[in-house]
PDB file of C-alpha atoms in Angstrom:
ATOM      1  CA  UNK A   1     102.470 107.881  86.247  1.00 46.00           C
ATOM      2  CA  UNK A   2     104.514 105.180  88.036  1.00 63.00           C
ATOM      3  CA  UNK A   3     103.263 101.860  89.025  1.00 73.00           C
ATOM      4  CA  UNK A   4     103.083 103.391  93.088  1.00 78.00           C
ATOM      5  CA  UNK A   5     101.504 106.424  91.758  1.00 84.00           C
ATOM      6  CA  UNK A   6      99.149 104.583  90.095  1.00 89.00           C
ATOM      7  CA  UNK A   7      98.370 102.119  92.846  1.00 90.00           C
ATOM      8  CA  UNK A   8      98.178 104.461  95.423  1.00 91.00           C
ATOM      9  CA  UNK A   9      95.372 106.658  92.886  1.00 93.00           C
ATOM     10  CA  UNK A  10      93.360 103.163  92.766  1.00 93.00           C
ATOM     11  CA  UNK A  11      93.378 102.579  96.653  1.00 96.00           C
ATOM     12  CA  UNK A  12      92.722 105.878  97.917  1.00 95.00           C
ATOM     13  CA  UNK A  13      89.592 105.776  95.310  1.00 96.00           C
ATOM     14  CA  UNK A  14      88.808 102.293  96.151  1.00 97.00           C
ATOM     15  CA  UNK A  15      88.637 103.871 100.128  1.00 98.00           C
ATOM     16  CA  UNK A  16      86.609 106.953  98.964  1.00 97.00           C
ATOM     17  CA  UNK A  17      83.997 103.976  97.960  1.00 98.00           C
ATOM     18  CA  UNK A  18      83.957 101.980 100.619  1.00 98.00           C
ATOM     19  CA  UNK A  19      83.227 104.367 103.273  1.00 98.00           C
ATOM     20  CA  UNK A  20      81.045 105.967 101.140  1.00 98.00           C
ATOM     21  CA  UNK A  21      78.970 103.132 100.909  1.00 98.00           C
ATOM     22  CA  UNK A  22      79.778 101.501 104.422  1.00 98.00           C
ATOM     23  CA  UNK A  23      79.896 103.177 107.959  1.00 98.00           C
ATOM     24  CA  UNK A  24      81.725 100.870 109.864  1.00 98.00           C
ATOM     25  CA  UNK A  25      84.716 101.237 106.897  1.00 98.00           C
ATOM     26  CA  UNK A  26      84.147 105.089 106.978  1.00 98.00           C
ATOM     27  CA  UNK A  27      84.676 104.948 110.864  1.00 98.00           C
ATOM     28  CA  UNK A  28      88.116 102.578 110.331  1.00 98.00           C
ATOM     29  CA  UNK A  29      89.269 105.209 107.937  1.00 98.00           C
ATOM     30  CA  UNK A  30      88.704 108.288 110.279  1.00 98.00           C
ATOM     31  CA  UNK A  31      90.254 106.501 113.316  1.00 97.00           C
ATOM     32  CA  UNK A  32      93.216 104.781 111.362  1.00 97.00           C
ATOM     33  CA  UNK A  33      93.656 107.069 108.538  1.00 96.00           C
ATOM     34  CA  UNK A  34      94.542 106.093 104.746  1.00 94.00           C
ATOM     35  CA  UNK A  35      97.030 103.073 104.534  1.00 95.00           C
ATOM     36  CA  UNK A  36      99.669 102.881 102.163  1.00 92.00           C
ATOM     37  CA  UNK A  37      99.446 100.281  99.084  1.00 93.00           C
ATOM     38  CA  UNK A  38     102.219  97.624  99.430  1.00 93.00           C
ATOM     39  CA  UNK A  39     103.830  97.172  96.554  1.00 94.00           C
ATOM     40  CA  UNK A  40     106.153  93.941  95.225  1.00 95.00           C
ATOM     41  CA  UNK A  41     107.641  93.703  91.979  1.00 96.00           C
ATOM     42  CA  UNK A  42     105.924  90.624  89.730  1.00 97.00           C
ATOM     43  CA  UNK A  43     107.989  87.904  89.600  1.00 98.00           C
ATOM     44  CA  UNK A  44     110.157  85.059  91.120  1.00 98.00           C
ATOM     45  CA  UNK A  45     111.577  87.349  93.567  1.00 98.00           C
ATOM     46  CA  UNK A  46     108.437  88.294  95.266  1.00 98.00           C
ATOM     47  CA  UNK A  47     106.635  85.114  95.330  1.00 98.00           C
ATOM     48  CA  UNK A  48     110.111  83.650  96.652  1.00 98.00           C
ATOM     49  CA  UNK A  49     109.836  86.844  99.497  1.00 98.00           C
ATOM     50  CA  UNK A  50     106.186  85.814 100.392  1.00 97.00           C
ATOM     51  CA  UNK A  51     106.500  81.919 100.709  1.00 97.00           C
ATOM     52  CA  UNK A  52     110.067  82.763 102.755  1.00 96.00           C
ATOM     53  CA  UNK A  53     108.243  85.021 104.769  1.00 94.00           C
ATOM     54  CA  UNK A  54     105.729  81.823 106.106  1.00 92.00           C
ATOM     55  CA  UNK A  55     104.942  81.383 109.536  1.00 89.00           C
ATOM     56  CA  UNK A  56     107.797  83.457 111.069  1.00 92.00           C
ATOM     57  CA  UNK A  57     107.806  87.034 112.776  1.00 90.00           C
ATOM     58  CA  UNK A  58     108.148  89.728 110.085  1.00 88.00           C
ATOM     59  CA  UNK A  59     111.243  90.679 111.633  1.00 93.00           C
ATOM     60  CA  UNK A  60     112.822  87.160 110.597  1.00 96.00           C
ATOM     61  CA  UNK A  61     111.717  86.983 107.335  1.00 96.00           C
ATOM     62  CA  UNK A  62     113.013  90.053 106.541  1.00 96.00           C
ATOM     63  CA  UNK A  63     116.343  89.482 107.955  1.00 97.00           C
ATOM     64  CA  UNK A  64     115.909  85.814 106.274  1.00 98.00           C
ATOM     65  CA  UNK A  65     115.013  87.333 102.806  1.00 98.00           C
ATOM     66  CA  UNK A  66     117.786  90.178 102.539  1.00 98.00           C
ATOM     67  CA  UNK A  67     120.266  87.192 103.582  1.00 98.00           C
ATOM     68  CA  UNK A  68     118.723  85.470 100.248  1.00 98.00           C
ATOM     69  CA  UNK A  69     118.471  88.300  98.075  1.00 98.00           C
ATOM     70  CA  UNK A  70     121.633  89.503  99.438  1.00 98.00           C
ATOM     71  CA  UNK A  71     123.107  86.011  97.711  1.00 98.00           C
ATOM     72  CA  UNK A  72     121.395  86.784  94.563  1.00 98.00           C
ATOM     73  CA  UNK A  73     119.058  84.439  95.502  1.00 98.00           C
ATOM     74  CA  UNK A  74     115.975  86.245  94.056  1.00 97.00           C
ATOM     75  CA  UNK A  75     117.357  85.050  90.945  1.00 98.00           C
ATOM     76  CA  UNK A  76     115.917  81.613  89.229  1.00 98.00           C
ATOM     77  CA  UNK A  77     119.270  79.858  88.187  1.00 98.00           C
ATOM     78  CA  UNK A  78     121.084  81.660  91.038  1.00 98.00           C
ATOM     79  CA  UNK A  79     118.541  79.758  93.835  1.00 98.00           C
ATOM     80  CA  UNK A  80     118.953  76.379  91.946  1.00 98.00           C
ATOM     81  CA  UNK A  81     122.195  76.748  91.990  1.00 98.00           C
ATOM     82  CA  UNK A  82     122.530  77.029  96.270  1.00 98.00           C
ATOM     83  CA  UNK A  83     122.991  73.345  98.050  1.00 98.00           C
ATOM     84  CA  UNK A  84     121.156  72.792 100.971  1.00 98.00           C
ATOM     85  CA  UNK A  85     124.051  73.899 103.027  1.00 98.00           C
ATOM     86  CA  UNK A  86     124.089  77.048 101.946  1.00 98.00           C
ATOM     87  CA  UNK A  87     120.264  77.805 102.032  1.00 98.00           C
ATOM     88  CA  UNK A  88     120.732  76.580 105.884  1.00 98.00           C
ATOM     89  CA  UNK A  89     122.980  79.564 106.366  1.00 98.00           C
ATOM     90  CA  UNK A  90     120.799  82.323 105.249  1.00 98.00           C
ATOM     91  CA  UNK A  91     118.462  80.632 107.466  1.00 97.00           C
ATOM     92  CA  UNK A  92     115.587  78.466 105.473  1.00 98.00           C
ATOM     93  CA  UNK A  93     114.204  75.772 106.818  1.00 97.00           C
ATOM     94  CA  UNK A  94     114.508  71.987 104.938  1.00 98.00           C
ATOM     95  CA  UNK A  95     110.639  72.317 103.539  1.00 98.00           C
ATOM     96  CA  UNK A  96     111.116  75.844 102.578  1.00 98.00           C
ATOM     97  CA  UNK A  97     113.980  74.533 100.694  1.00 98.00           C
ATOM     98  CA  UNK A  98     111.844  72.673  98.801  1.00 98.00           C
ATOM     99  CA  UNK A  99     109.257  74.837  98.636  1.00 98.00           C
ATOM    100  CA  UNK A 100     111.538  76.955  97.020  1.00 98.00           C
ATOM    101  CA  UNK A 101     113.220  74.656  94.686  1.00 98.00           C
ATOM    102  CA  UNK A 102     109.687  73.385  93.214  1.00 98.00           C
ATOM    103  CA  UNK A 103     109.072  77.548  92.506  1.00 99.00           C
ATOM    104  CA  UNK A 104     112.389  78.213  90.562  1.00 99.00           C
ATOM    105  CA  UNK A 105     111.875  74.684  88.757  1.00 98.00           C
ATOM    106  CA  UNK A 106     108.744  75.587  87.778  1.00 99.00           C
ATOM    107  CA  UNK A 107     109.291  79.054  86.252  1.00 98.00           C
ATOM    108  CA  UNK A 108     112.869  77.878  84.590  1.00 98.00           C
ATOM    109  CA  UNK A 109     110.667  75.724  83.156  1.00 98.00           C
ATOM    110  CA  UNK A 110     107.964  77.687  81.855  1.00 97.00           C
ATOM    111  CA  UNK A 111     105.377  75.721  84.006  1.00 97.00           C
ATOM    112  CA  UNK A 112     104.611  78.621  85.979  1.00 98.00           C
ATOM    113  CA  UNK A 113     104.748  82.730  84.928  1.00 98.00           C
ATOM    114  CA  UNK A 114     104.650  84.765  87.544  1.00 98.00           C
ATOM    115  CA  UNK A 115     104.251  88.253  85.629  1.00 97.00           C
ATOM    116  CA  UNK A 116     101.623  86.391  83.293  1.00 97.00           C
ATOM    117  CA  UNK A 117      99.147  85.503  85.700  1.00 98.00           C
ATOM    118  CA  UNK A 118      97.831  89.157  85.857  1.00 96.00           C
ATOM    119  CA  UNK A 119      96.324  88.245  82.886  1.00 96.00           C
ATOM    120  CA  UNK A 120      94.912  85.259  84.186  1.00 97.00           C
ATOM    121  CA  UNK A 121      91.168  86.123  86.546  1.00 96.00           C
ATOM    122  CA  UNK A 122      91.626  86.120  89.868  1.00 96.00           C
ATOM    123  CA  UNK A 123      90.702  82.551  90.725  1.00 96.00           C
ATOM    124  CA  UNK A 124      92.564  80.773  87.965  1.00 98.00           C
ATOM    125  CA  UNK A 125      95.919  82.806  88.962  1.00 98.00           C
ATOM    126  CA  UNK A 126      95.508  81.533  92.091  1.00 98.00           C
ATOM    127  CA  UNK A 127      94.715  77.653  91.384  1.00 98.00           C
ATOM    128  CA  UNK A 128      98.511  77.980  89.156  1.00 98.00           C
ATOM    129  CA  UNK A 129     100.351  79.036  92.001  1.00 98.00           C
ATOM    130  CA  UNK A 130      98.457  76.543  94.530  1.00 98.00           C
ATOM    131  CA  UNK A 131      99.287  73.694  92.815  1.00 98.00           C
ATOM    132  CA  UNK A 132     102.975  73.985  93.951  1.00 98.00           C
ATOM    133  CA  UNK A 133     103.838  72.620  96.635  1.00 97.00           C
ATOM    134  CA  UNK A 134     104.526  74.824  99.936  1.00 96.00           C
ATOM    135  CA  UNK A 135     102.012  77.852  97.954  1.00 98.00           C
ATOM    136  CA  UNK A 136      98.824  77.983  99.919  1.00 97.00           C
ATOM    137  CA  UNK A 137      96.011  80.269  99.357  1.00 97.00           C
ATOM    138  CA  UNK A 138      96.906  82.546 101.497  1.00 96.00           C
ATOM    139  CA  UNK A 139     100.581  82.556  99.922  1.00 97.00           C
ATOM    140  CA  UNK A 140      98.350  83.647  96.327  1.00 98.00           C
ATOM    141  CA  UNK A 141      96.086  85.719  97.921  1.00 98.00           C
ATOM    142  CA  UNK A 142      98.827  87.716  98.982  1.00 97.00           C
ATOM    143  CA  UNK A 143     101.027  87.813  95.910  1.00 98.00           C
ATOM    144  CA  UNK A 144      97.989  88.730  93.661  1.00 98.00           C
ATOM    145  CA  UNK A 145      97.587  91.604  96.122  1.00 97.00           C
ATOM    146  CA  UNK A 146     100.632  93.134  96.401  1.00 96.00           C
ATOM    147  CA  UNK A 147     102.761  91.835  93.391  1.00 97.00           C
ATOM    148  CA  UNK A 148     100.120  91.864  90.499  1.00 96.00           C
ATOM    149  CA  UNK A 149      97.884  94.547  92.051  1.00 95.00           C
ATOM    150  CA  UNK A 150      94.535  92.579  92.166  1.00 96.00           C
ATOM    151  CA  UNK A 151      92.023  94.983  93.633  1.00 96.00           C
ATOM    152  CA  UNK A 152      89.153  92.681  94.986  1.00 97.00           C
ATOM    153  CA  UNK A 153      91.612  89.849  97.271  1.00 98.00           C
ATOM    154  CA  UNK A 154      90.854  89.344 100.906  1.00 98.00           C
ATOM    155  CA  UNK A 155      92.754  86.529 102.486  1.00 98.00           C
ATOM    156  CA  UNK A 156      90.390  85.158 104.696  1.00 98.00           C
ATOM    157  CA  UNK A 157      92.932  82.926 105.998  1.00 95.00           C
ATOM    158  CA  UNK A 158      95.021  85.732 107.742  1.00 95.00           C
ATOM    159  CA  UNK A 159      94.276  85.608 111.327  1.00 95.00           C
ATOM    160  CA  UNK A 160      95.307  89.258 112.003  1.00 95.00           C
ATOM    161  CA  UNK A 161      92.374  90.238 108.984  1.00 98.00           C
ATOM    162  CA  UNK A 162      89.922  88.376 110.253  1.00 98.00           C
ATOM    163  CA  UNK A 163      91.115  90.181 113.678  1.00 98.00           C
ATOM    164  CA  UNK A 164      90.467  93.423 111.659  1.00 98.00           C
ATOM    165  CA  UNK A 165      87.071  92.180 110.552  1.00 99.00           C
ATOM    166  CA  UNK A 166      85.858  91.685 113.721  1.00 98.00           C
ATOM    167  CA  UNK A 167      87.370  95.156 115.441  1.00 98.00           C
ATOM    168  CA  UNK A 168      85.938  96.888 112.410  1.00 98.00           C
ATOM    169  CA  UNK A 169      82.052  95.327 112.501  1.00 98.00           C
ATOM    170  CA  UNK A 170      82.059  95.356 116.625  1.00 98.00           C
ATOM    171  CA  UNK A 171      81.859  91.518 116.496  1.00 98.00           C
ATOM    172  CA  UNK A 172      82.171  89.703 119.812  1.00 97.00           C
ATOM    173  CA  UNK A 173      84.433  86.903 118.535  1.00 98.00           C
ATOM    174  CA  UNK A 174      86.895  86.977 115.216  1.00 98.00           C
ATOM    175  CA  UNK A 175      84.730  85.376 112.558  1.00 98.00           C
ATOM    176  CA  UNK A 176      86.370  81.836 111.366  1.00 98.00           C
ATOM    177  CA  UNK A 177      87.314  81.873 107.603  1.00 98.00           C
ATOM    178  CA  UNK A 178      84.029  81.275 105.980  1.00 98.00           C
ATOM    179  CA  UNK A 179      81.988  83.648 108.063  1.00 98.00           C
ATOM    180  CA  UNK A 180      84.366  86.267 107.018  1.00 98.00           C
ATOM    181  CA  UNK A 181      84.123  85.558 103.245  1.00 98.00           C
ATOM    182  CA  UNK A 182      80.504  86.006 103.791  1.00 98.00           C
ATOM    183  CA  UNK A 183      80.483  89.015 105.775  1.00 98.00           C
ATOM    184  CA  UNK A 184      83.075  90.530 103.365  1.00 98.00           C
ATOM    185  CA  UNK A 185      81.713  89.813 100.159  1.00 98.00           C
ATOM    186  CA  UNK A 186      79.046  93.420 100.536  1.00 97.00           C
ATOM    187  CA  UNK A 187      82.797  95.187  99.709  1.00 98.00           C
ATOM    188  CA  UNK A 188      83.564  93.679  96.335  1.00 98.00           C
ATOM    189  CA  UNK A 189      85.187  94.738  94.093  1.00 97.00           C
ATOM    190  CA  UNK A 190      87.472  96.822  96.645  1.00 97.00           C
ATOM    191  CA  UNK A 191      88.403  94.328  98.809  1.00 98.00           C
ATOM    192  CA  UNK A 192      92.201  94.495  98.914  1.00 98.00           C
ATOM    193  CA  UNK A 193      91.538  98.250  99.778  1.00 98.00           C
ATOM    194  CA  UNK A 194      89.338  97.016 102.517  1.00 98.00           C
ATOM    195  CA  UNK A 195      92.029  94.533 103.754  1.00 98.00           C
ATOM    196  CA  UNK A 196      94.594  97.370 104.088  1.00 98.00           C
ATOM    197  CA  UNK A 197      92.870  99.180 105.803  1.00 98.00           C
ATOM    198  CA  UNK A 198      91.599  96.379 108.755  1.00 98.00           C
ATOM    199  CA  UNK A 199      95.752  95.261 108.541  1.00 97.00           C
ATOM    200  CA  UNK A 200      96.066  99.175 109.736  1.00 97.00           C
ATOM    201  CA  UNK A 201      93.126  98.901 112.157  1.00 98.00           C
ATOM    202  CA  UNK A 202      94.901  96.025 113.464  1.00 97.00           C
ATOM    203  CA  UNK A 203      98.338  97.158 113.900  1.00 95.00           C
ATOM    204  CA  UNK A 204      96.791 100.609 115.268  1.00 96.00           C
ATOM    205  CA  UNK A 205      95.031  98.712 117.684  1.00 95.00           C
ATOM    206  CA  UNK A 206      97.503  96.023 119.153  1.00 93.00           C
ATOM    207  CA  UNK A 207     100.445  99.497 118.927  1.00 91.00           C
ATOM    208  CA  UNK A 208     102.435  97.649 116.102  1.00 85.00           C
ATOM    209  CA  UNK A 209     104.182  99.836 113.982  1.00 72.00           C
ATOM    210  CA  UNK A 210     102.559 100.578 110.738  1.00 60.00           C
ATOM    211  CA  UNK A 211     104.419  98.431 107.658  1.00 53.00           C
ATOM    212  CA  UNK A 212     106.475 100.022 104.666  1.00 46.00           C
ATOM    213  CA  UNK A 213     104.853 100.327 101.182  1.00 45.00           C
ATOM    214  CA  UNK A 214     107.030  97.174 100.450  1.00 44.00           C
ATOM    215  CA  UNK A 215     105.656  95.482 103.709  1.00 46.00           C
ATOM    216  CA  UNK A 216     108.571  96.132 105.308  1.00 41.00           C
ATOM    217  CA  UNK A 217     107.849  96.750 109.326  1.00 37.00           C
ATOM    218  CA  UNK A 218     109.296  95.493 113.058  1.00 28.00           C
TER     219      UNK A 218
END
């Protein structure tokens, strides 16, 4: 089977679990249906996408990132290689510059493996890619989810997900980051499935299109 096959078999029987086991999940998936996995490729490339992708509208960072890839700037030596000038053009700001510069540096120089830390756990992968500079949790969170297929991630620090968490549990007010860790934690270890599916509750909700398998969407 191929890698979407196979990802696709793990979240619809990661889904089959959780509403199995919880009703408020089991009424998400009959009003919003099955969502699809989204699915990056390990590496440079990707974790470049996600930290490009940063605190604009999805729209921009896509049209930012197929500027960049467009450049062969998904490429390590190829992104070293742009001057600030040119990295202006395609459209990234001066920290995401460096942001980006400290990534390449570090995998050219074998500080940081991007493919490799799939075989790292969960919380160790992400204290690697945290300790560059410009990669956040969330930024880990999200490239353990979609890049290296980590089944049990749930970024509590994505406003829209916490959004999700409190359509989904009828709470009166969006839990802040901690409270949703805690009220979360009763759908280990299925939790990326689970965070799929309230990113589909969301978008369903607010009438946002639903995103690509690559998380490509308006």
């Amino acid at each position: 089977m191929t890698a979407a096959t196979d990802r696709r078999a793990a979240l619809a029987a990661g889904l089959a679990r959780l509403g199995d086991e919880h009703p408020a999940l089991a009424a998400v998936i009959a009003e919003v249906g099955t969502p699809e996995p989204r699915i990056l490729e390990p590496g440079f490339g990707s974790l470049l996408r996600i930290v490009v992708g940063q605190q604009v509208s999805t729209a921009a960072a896509a049209a930012i990132w197929d500027r960049l890839a467009d450049a062969g700037g998904d490429d390590v030596a190829r992104f070293l290689g742009f001057d600030d000038a040119t990295l202006g053009r395609i459209g990234l700001s001066r920290a995401k510059m460096r942001y980006g510069r400290a990534l390449a540096a570090a995998v050219a120089n074998g500080t940081l493996d991007p493919c490799g830390l799939a075989n790292l756990p969960g919380e160790e992968a992400t204290a690697r890619l945290t300790a560059l500079p410009g990669i956040g949790r969330w930024t880990a969170e999200i490239y353990r989810m979609f890049a290296l297929g980590d089944p049990d991630v749930f970024p509590v620090g994505d406003l829209a997900l916490r959004e999700g968490v409190r359509m989904a549990l009828g709470l009166e007010d969006r839990p802040p980051p901690a409270r949703a860790e805690s009220l979360t934690a009763a759908w280990r270890p299925e939790r990326s499935a689970a965070a799929l599916l309230l990113w589909r509750l969301y978008r369903h909700r607010r009438g946002i299109a639903v995103l690509g398998a690559d998380g490509s969407g308006p």
